[in-house]
Tab-separated table of C-alpha atoms in Angstrom:
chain	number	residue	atom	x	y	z
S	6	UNK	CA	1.336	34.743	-7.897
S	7	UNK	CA	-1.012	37.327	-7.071
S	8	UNK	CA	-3.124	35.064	-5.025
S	9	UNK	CA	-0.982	33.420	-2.610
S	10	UNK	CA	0.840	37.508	-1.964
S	11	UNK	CA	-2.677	38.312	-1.130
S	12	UNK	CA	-3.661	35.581	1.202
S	13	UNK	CA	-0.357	35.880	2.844
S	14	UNK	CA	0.644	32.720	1.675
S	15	UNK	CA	3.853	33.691	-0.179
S	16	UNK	CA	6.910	32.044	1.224
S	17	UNK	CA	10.545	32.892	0.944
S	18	UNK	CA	12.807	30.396	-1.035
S	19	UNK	CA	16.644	30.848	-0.501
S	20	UNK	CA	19.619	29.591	-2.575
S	21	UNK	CA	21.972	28.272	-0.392
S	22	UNK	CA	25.865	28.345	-0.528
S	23	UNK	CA	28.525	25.638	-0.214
S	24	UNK	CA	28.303	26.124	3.972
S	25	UNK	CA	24.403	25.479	3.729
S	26	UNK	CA	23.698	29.597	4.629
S	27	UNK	CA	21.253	31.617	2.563
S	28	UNK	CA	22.378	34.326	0.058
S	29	UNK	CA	21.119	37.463	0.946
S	30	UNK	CA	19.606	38.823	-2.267
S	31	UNK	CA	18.838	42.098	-2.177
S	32	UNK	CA	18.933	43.512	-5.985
S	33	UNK	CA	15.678	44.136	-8.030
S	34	UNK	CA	14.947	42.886	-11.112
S	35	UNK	CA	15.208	45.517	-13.902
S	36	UNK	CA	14.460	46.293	-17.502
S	37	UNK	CA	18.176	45.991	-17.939
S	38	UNK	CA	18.192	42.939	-16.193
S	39	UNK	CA	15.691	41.077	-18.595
S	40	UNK	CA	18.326	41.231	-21.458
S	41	UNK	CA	20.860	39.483	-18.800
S	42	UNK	CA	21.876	36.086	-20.363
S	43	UNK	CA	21.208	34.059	-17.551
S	44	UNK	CA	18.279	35.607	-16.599
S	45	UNK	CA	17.213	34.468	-19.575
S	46	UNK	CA	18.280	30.564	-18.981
S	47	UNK	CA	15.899	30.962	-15.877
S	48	UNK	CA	18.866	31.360	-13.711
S	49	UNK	CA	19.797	35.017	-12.588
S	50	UNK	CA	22.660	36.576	-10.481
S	51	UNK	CA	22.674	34.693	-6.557
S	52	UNK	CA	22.273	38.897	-5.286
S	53	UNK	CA	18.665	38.782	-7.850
S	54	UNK	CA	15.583	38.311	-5.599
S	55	UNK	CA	13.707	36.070	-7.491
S	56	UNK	CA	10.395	33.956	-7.413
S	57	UNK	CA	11.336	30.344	-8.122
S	58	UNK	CA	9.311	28.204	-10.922
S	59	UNK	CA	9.301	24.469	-12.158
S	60	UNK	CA	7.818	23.359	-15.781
S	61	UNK	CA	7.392	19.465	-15.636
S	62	UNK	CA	6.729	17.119	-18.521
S	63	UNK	CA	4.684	14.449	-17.065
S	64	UNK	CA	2.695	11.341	-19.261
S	65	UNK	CA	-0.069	9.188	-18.469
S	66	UNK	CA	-3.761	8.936	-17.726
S	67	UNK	CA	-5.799	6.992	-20.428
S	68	UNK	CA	-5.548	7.933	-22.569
S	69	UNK	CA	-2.106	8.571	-22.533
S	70	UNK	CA	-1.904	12.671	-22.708
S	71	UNK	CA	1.378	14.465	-22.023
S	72	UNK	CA	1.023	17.828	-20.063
S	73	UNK	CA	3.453	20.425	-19.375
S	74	UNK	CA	2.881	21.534	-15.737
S	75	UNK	CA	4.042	24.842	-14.477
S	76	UNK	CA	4.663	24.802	-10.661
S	77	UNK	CA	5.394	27.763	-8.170
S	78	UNK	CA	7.993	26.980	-5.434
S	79	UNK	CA	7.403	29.675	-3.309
S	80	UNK	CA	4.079	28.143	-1.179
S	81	UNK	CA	3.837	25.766	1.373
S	82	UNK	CA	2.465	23.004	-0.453
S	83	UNK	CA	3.780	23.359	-4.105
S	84	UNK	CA	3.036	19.673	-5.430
S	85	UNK	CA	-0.731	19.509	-4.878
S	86	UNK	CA	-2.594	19.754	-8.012
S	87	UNK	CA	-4.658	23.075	-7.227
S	88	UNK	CA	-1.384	25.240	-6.271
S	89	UNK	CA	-0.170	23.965	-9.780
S	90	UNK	CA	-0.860	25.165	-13.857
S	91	UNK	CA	-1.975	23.386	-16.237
S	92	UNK	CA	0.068	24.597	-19.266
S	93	UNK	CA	-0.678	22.709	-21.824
S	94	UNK	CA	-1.989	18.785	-23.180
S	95	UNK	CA	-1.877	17.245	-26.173
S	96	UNK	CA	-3.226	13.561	-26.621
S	97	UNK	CA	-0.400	11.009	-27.256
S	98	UNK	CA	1.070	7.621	-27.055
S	99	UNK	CA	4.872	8.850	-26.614
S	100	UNK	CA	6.558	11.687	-25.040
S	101	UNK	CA	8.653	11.941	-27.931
S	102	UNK	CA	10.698	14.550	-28.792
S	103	UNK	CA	8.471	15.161	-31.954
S	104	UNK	CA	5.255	15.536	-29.342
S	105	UNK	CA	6.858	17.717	-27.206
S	106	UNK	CA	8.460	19.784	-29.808
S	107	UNK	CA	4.782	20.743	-31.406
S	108	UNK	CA	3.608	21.553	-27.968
S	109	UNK	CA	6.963	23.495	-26.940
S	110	UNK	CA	6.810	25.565	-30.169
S	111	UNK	CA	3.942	27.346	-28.835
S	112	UNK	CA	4.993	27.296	-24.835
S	113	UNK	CA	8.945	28.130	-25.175
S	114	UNK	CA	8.183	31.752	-25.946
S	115	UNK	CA	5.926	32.194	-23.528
S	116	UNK	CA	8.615	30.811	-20.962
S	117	UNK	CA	11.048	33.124	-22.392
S	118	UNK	CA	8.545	36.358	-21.908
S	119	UNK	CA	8.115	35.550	-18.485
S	120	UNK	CA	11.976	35.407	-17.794
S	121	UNK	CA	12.689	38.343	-19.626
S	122	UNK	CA	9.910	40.303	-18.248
S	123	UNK	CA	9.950	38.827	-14.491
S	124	UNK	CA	7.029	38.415	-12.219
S	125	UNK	CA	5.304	41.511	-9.583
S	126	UNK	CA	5.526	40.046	-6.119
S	127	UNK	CA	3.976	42.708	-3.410
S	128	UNK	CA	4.811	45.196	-5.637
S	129	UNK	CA	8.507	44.778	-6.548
S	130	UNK	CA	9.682	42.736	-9.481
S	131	UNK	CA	11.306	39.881	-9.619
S	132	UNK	CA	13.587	37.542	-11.536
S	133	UNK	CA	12.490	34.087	-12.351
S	134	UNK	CA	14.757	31.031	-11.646
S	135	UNK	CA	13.236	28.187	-13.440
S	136	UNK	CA	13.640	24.534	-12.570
S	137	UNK	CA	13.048	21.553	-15.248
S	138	UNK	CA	11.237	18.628	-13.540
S	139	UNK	CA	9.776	15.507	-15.168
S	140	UNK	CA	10.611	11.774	-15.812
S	141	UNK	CA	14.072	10.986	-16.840
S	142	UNK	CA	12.829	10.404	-20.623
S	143	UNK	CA	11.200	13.482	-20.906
S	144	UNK	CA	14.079	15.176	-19.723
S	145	UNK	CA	16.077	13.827	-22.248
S	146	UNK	CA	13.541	15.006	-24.784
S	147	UNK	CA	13.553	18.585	-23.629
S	148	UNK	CA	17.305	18.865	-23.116
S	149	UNK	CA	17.209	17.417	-25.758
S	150	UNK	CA	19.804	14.276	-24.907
S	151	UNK	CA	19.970	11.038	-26.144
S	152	UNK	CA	18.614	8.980	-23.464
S	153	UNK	CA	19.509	6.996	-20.794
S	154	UNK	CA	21.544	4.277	-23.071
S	155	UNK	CA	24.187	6.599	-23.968
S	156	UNK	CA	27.676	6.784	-22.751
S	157	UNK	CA	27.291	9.519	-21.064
S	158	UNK	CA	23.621	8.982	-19.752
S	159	UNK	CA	23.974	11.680	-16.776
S	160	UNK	CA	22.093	14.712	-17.813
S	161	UNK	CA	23.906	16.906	-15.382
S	162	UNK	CA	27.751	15.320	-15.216
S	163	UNK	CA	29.924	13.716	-18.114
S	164	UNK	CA	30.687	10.540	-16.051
S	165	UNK	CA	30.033	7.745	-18.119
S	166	UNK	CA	27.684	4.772	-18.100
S	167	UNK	CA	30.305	2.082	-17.317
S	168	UNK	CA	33.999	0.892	-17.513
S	169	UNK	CA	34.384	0.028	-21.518
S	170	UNK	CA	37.818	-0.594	-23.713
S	171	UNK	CA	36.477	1.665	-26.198
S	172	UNK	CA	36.155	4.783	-23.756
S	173	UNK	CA	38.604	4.182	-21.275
S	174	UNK	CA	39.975	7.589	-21.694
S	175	UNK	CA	37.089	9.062	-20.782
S	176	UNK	CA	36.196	6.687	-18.058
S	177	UNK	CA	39.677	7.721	-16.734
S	178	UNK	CA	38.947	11.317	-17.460
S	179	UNK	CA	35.547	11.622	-15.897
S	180	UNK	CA	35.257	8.480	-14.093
S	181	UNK	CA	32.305	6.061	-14.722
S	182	UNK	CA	28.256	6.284	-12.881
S	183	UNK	CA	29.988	2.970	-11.579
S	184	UNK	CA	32.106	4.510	-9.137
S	185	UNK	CA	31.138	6.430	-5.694
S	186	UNK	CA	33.495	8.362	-4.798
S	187	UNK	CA	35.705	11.131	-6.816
S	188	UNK	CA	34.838	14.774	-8.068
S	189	UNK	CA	32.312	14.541	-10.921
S	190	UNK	CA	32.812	17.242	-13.918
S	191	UNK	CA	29.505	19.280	-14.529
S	192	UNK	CA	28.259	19.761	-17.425
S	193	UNK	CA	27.363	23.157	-18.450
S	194	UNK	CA	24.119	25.152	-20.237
S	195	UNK	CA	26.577	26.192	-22.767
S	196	UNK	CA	27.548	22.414	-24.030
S	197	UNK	CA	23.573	21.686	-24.306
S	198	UNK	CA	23.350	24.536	-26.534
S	199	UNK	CA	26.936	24.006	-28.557
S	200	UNK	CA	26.574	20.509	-28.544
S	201	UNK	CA	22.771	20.372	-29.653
S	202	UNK	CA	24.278	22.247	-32.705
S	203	UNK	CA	27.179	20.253	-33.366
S	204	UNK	CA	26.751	16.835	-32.027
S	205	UNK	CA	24.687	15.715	-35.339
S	206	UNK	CA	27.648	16.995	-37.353
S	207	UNK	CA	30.461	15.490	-35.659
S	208	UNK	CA	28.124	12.350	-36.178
S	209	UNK	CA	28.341	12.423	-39.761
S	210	UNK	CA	32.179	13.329	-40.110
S	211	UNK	CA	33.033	9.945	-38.428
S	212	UNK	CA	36.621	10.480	-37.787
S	213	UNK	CA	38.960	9.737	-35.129
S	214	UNK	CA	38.227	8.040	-32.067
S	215	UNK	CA	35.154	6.665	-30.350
S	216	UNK	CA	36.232	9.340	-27.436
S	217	UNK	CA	37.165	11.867	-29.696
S	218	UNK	CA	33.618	11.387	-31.460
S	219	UNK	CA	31.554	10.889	-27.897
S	220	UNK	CA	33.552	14.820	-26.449
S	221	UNK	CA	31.695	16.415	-30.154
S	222	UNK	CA	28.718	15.871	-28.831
S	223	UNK	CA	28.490	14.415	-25.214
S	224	UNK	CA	25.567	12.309	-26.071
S	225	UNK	CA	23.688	15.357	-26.822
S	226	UNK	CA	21.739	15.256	-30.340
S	227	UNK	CA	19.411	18.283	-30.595
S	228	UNK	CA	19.364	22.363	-29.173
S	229	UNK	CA	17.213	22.245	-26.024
S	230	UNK	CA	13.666	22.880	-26.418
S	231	UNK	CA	13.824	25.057	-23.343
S	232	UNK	CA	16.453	26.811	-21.824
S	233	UNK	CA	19.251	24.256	-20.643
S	234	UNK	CA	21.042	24.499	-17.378
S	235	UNK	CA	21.432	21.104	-15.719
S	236	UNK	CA	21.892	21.747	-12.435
S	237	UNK	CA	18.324	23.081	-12.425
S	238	UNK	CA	17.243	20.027	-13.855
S	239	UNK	CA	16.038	17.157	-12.152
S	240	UNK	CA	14.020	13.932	-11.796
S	241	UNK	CA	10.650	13.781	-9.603
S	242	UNK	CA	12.324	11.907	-6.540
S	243	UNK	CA	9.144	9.740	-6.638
S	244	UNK	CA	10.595	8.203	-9.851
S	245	UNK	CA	13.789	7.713	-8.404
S	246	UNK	CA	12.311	5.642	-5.476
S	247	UNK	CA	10.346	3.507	-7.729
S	248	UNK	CA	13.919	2.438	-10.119
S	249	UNK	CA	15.431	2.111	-6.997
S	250	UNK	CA	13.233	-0.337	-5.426
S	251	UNK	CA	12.828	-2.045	-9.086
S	252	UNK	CA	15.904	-2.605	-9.237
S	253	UNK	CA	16.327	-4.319	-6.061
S	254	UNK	CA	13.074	-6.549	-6.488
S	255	UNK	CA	15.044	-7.504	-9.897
S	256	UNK	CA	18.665	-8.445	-7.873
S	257	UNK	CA	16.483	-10.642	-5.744
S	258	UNK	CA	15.613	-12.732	-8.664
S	259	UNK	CA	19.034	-12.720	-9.784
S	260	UNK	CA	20.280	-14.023	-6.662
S	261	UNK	CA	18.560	-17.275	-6.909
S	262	UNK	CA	19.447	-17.077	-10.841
S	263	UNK	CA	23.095	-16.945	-10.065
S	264	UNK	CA	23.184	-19.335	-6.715
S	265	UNK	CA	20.607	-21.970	-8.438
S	266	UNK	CA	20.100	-21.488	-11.878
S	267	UNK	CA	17.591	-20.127	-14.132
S	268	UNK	CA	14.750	-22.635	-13.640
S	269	UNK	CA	14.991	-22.003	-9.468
S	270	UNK	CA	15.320	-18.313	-10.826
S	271	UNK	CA	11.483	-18.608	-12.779
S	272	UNK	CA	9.871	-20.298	-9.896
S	273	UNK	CA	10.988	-17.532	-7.672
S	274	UNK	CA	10.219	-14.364	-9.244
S	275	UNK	CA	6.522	-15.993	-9.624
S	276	UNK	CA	6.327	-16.780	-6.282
S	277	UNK	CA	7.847	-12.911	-5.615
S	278	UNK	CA	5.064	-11.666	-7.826
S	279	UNK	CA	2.213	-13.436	-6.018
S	280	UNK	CA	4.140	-12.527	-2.960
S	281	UNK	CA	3.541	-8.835	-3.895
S	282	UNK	CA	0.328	-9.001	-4.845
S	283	UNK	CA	-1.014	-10.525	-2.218
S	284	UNK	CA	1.133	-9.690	0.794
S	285	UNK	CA	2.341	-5.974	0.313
S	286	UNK	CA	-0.599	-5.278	-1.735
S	287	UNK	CA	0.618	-4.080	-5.205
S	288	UNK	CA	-0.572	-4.850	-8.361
S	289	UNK	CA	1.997	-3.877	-11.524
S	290	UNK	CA	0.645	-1.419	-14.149
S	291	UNK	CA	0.172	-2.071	-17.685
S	292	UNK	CA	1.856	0.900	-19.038
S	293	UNK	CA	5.610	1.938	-17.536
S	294	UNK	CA	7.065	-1.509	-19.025
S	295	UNK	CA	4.835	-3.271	-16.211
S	296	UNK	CA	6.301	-1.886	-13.413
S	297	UNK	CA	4.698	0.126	-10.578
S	298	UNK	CA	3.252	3.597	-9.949
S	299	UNK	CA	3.086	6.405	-7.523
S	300	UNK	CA	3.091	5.266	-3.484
S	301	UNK	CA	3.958	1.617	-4.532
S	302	UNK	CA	7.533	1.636	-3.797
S	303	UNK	CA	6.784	3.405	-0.520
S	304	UNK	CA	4.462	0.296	0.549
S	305	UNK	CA	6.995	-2.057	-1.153
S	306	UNK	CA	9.741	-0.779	0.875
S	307	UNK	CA	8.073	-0.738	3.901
S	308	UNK	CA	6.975	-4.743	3.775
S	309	UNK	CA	10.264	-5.697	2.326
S	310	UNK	CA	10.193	-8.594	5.037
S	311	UNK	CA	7.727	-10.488	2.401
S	312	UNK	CA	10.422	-11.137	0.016
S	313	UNK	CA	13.299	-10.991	2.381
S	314	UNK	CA	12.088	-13.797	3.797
S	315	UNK	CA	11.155	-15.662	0.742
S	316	UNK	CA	14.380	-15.196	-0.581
S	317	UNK	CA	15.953	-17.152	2.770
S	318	UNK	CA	14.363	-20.181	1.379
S	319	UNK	CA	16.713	-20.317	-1.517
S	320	UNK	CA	20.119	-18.670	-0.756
S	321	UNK	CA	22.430	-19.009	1.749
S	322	UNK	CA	21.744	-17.035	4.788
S	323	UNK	CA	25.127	-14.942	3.892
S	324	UNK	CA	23.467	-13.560	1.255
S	325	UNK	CA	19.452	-13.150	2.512
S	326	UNK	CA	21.267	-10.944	4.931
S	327	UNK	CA	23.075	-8.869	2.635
S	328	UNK	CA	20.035	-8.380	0.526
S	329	UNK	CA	18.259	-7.552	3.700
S	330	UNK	CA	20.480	-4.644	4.544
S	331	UNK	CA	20.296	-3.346	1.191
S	332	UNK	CA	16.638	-3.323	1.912
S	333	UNK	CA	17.437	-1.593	5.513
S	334	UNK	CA	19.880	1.447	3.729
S	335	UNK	CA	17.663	1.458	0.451
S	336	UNK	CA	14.703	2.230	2.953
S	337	UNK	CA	17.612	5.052	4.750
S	338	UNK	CA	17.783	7.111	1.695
S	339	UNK	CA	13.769	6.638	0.427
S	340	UNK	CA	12.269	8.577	3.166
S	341	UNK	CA	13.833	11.880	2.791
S	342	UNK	CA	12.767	11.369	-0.925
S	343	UNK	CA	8.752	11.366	0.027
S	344	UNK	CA	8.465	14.938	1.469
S	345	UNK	CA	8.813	18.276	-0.170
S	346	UNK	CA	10.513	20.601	2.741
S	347	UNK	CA	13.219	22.436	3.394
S	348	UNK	CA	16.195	20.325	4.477
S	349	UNK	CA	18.763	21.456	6.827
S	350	UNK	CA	22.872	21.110	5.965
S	351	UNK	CA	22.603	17.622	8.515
S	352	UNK	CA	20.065	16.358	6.645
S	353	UNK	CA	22.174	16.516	3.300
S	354	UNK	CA	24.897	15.340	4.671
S	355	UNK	CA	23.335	12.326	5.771
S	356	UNK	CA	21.709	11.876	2.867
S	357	UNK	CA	24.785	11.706	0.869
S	358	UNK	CA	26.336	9.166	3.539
S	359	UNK	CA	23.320	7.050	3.465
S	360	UNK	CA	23.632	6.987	-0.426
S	361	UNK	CA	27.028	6.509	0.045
S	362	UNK	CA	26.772	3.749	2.261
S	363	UNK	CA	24.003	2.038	0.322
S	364	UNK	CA	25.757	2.331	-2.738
S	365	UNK	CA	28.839	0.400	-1.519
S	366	UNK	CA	27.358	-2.163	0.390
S	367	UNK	CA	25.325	-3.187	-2.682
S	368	UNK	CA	29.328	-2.723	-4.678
S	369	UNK	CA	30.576	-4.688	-1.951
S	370	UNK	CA	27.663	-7.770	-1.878
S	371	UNK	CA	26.767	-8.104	-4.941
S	372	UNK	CA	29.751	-7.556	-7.050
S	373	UNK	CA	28.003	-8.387	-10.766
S	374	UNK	CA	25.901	-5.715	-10.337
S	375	UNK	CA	25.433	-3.135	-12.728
S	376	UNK	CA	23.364	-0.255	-12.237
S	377	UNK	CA	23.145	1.011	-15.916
S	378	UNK	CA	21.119	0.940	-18.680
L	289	UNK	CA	-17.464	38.967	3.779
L	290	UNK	CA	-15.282	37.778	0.204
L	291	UNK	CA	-16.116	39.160	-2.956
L	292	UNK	CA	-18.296	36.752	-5.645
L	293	UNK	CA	-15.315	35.789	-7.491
L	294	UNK	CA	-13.565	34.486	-3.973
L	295	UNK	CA	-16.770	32.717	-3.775
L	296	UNK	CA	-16.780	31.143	-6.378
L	297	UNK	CA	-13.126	30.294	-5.532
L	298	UNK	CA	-14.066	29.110	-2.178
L	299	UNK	CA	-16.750	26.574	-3.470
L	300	UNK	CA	-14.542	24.901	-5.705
L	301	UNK	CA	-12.193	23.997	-2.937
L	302	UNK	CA	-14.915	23.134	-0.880
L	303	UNK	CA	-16.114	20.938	-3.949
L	304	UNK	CA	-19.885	22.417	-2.777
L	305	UNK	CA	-22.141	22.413	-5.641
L	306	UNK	CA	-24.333	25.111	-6.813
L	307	UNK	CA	-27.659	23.901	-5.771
L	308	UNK	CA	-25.658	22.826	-1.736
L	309	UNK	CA	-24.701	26.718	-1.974
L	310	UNK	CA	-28.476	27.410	-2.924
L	311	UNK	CA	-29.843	25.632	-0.091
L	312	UNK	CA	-27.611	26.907	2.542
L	313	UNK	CA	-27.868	30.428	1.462
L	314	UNK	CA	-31.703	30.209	1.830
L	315	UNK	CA	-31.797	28.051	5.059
L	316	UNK	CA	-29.250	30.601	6.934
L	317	UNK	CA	-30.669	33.550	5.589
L	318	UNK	CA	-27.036	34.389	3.547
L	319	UNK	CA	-28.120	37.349	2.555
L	320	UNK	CA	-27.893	38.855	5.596
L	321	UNK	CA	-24.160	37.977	5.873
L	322	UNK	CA	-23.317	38.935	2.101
L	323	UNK	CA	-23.201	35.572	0.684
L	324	UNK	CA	-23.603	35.769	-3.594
L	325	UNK	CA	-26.880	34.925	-4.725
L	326	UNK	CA	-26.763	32.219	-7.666
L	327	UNK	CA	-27.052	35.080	-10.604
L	328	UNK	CA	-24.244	36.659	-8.913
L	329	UNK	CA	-22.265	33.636	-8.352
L	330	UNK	CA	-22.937	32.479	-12.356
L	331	UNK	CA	-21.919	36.673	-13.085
L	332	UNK	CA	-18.925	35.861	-11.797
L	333	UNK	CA	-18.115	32.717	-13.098
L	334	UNK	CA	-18.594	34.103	-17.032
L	335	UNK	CA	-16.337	37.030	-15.536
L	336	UNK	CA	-13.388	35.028	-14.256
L	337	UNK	CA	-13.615	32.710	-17.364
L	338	UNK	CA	-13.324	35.905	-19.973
L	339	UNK	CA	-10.046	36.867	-17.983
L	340	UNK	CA	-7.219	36.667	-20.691
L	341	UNK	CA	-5.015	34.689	-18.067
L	342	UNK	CA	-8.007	31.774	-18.252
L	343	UNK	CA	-8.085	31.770	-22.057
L	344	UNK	CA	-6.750	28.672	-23.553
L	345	UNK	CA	-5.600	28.046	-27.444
L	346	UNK	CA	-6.451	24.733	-29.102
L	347	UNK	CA	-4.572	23.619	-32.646
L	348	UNK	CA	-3.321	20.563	-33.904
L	349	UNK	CA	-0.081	20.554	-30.909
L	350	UNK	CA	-3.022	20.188	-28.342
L	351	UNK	CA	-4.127	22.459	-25.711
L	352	UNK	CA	-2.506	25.413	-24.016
L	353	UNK	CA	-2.724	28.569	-22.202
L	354	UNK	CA	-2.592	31.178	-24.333
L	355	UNK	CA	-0.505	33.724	-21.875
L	356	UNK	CA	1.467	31.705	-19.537
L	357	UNK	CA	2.865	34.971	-18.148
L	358	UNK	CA	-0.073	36.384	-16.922
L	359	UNK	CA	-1.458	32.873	-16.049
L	360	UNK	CA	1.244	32.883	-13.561
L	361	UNK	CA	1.074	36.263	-12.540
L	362	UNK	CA	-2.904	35.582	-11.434
């Protein structure tokens, strides 16, 4: 902190409101303040002028190491490796919760003296809003939710996975990650910690409904390892773009599974996979279930003519050019997902419509789909 | 011209090694323009690595910084 005030290189990061305008803040943090309960989730009062942090889980290398990585928002390049901490490592296979606990035990503290006791920037103190960044897993782990399988799989809504007889009230209630368009119901720091407690509990007193059971403990099973508030939580966007564009290499095969059967299905996806290799130029990983890594999807995306076109030698050209324009929006809402900058209220918005629109047309083409776990 | 511990800063990001920092100082004369001299440069190293926001704890959870808060502060 002290270095980038220093060299000048200390920039100002705003929380916006609903219109997209800046909040003035203009209060200072205080003694009093530290003992301010959302101060001490990592997310003070909107009038607080604050210094904004990340603390990302992250796994890989060989071997496999997890790493806790504590990043400072407020510089122009926040992501590069040398304007980032190291926090801590520990050598292991999974980024359980029982890895991550071990090496939390010893962090969380630490985490919780810095929020209480705030951070000197050019001389005047300031609160700490803290964001939680990592892979969706180790998310889970340190909100300590059940993964991505549950039936309520969002970490920051209660929608639930998909339409089921068993929870239909709840579907009704708070609608299913199935459907686009409706208000979503947030879910709040307060469940995380309540339901952390209680959720094993309600587990074992197995009575009344599945519903009844799931709104105990809303598919959370442990008390946070960090402080919990979801809307300050959120996947690396880089990960997003790679399930994305998984997913759609994945409905290509099942095109040609549904339209010709599973043998035509076989022969395509190895001709797709030789396709990739030696076309776009990507090779899948071992680890990750054997999928693919960091600028992949980028590259992938870009070249998606490769397997468009392959694909128009076994369907129908109906549906190579539906797949094609779920290639074309897919590519739409990628690109605003590789840069870390400041986005302006147009931007958003066409974000959300580009999501939007890809999100239907795929709804609309390719009506099996299913987009859960 | 920066203090030792900048320089010492400054050759990391550069990625210069010691001996490339050796050469140039003596080749330009470096002195003259208050570039660190080796001793100084290794001074400052053991200084910057004694600072309590560089110390790191190792036990059986793996490795971390022993006072994230000042860590972050630096």
């Amino acid at each position: 902190m002290s270095a980038p005030c220093a060299a000048e290189r200390f920039v100002e990061r705003h929380v916006y409101d609903e219109n997209f305008e800046p909040i003035v803040k203009t209060a200072l943090f205080t003694d009093a303040s530290g003992s301010d309960p959302r101060v001490l989730l990592g997310c003070p009062p909107l009038n607080m002028k604050e210094v904004h942090l990340t603390v990302g889980v992250d796994k890989g290398g060989c071997p496999a190491t997890v790493k806790i990585i504590v990043g400072f928002i407020n510089q122009a390049r926040p992501n590069i490796p040398n304007n980032t901490i190291l926090a801590a490592d520990c050598p292991c296979e999974k980024d359980n919760d029982a890895d991550l606990n071990a090496m939390l035990r010893t962090l969380a503290p630490q985490v919780i003296t810095l929020l209480t006791s705030g951070l000197l920037v050019n001389g005047e103190r300031r609160a700490v809003r803290l964001f939680r960044k990592g892979e969706y897993d180790a998310l889970c782990t340190l909100l300590g939710h059940k993964h991505a399988s549950e039936t309520m799989p969002c970490l920051v809504c209660l929608r639930t996975r998909s339409p089921s007889r068993e929870h239909h009230t709840l579907d009704a209630e708070y609608l299913t990650l199935q459907d686009v368009t409706g208000t979503r119901t947030p879910r709040s720091e307060r469940q995380y910690a309540s339901h952390g407690r209680t959720g094993p509990i309600a587990r074992c007193n197995a009575t009344g409904t599945p519903s009844e059971l799931q709104l105990a403990h809303l598919s959370v099973s442990l008390t946070p390892l960090l402080p919990a508030v979801p809307q300050q939580s959120f996947v690396v966007p880089l990960h997003i773009a790679l399930g994305v564009n998984g997913r759609l290499l994945s409905l290509a095969t099942e095109c040609v599974i549904r339209w010709k059967g599973v043998a035509a299905g076989m022969r395509f996806a190895h001709s797709l996979a030789a396709r990739l290799q030696s076309e776009v130029g990507v090779t899948p990983v071992p680890y990750h279930g054997g999928g693919f890594i960091v600028r992949d999807c980028h590259r992938i995306g870009d070249k998606n003519d490769v397997f468009c076109r392959l694909l128009l030698l076994e369907l129908f050209e109906e549906y190579h050019t539906a797949y094609k324009r779920g290639w074309l929006l897919c590519n739409r809402v990628r690109k605003p997902l590789n840069r870390a900058a400041i986005t302006t209220a147009d931007e958003v918005k066409l974000f959300r419509a580009d999501a939007g629109a890809f999100d239907a047309h795929l709804q609309s083409a390719f009506t099996w789909m299913n987009i859960s776990p | 011209m920066p203090s030792a511990e900048v320089q010492v800063g400054l050759l990391q990001v550069a990625g210069l090694s010691q001996r490339g920092f050796a050469r140039i100082l003596r080749l330009f004369w470096g002195r003259r323009i208050g570039m660190a001299s080796a001793a100084e440069l290794w001074q400052a190293r053991k200084r910057m690595e004694a600072l309590t926001a560089k110390q790191i704890t190792v036990d059986a959870a793996g490795a971390h910084i022993s006072n994230l808060s000042l860590a972050v502060q630096e």
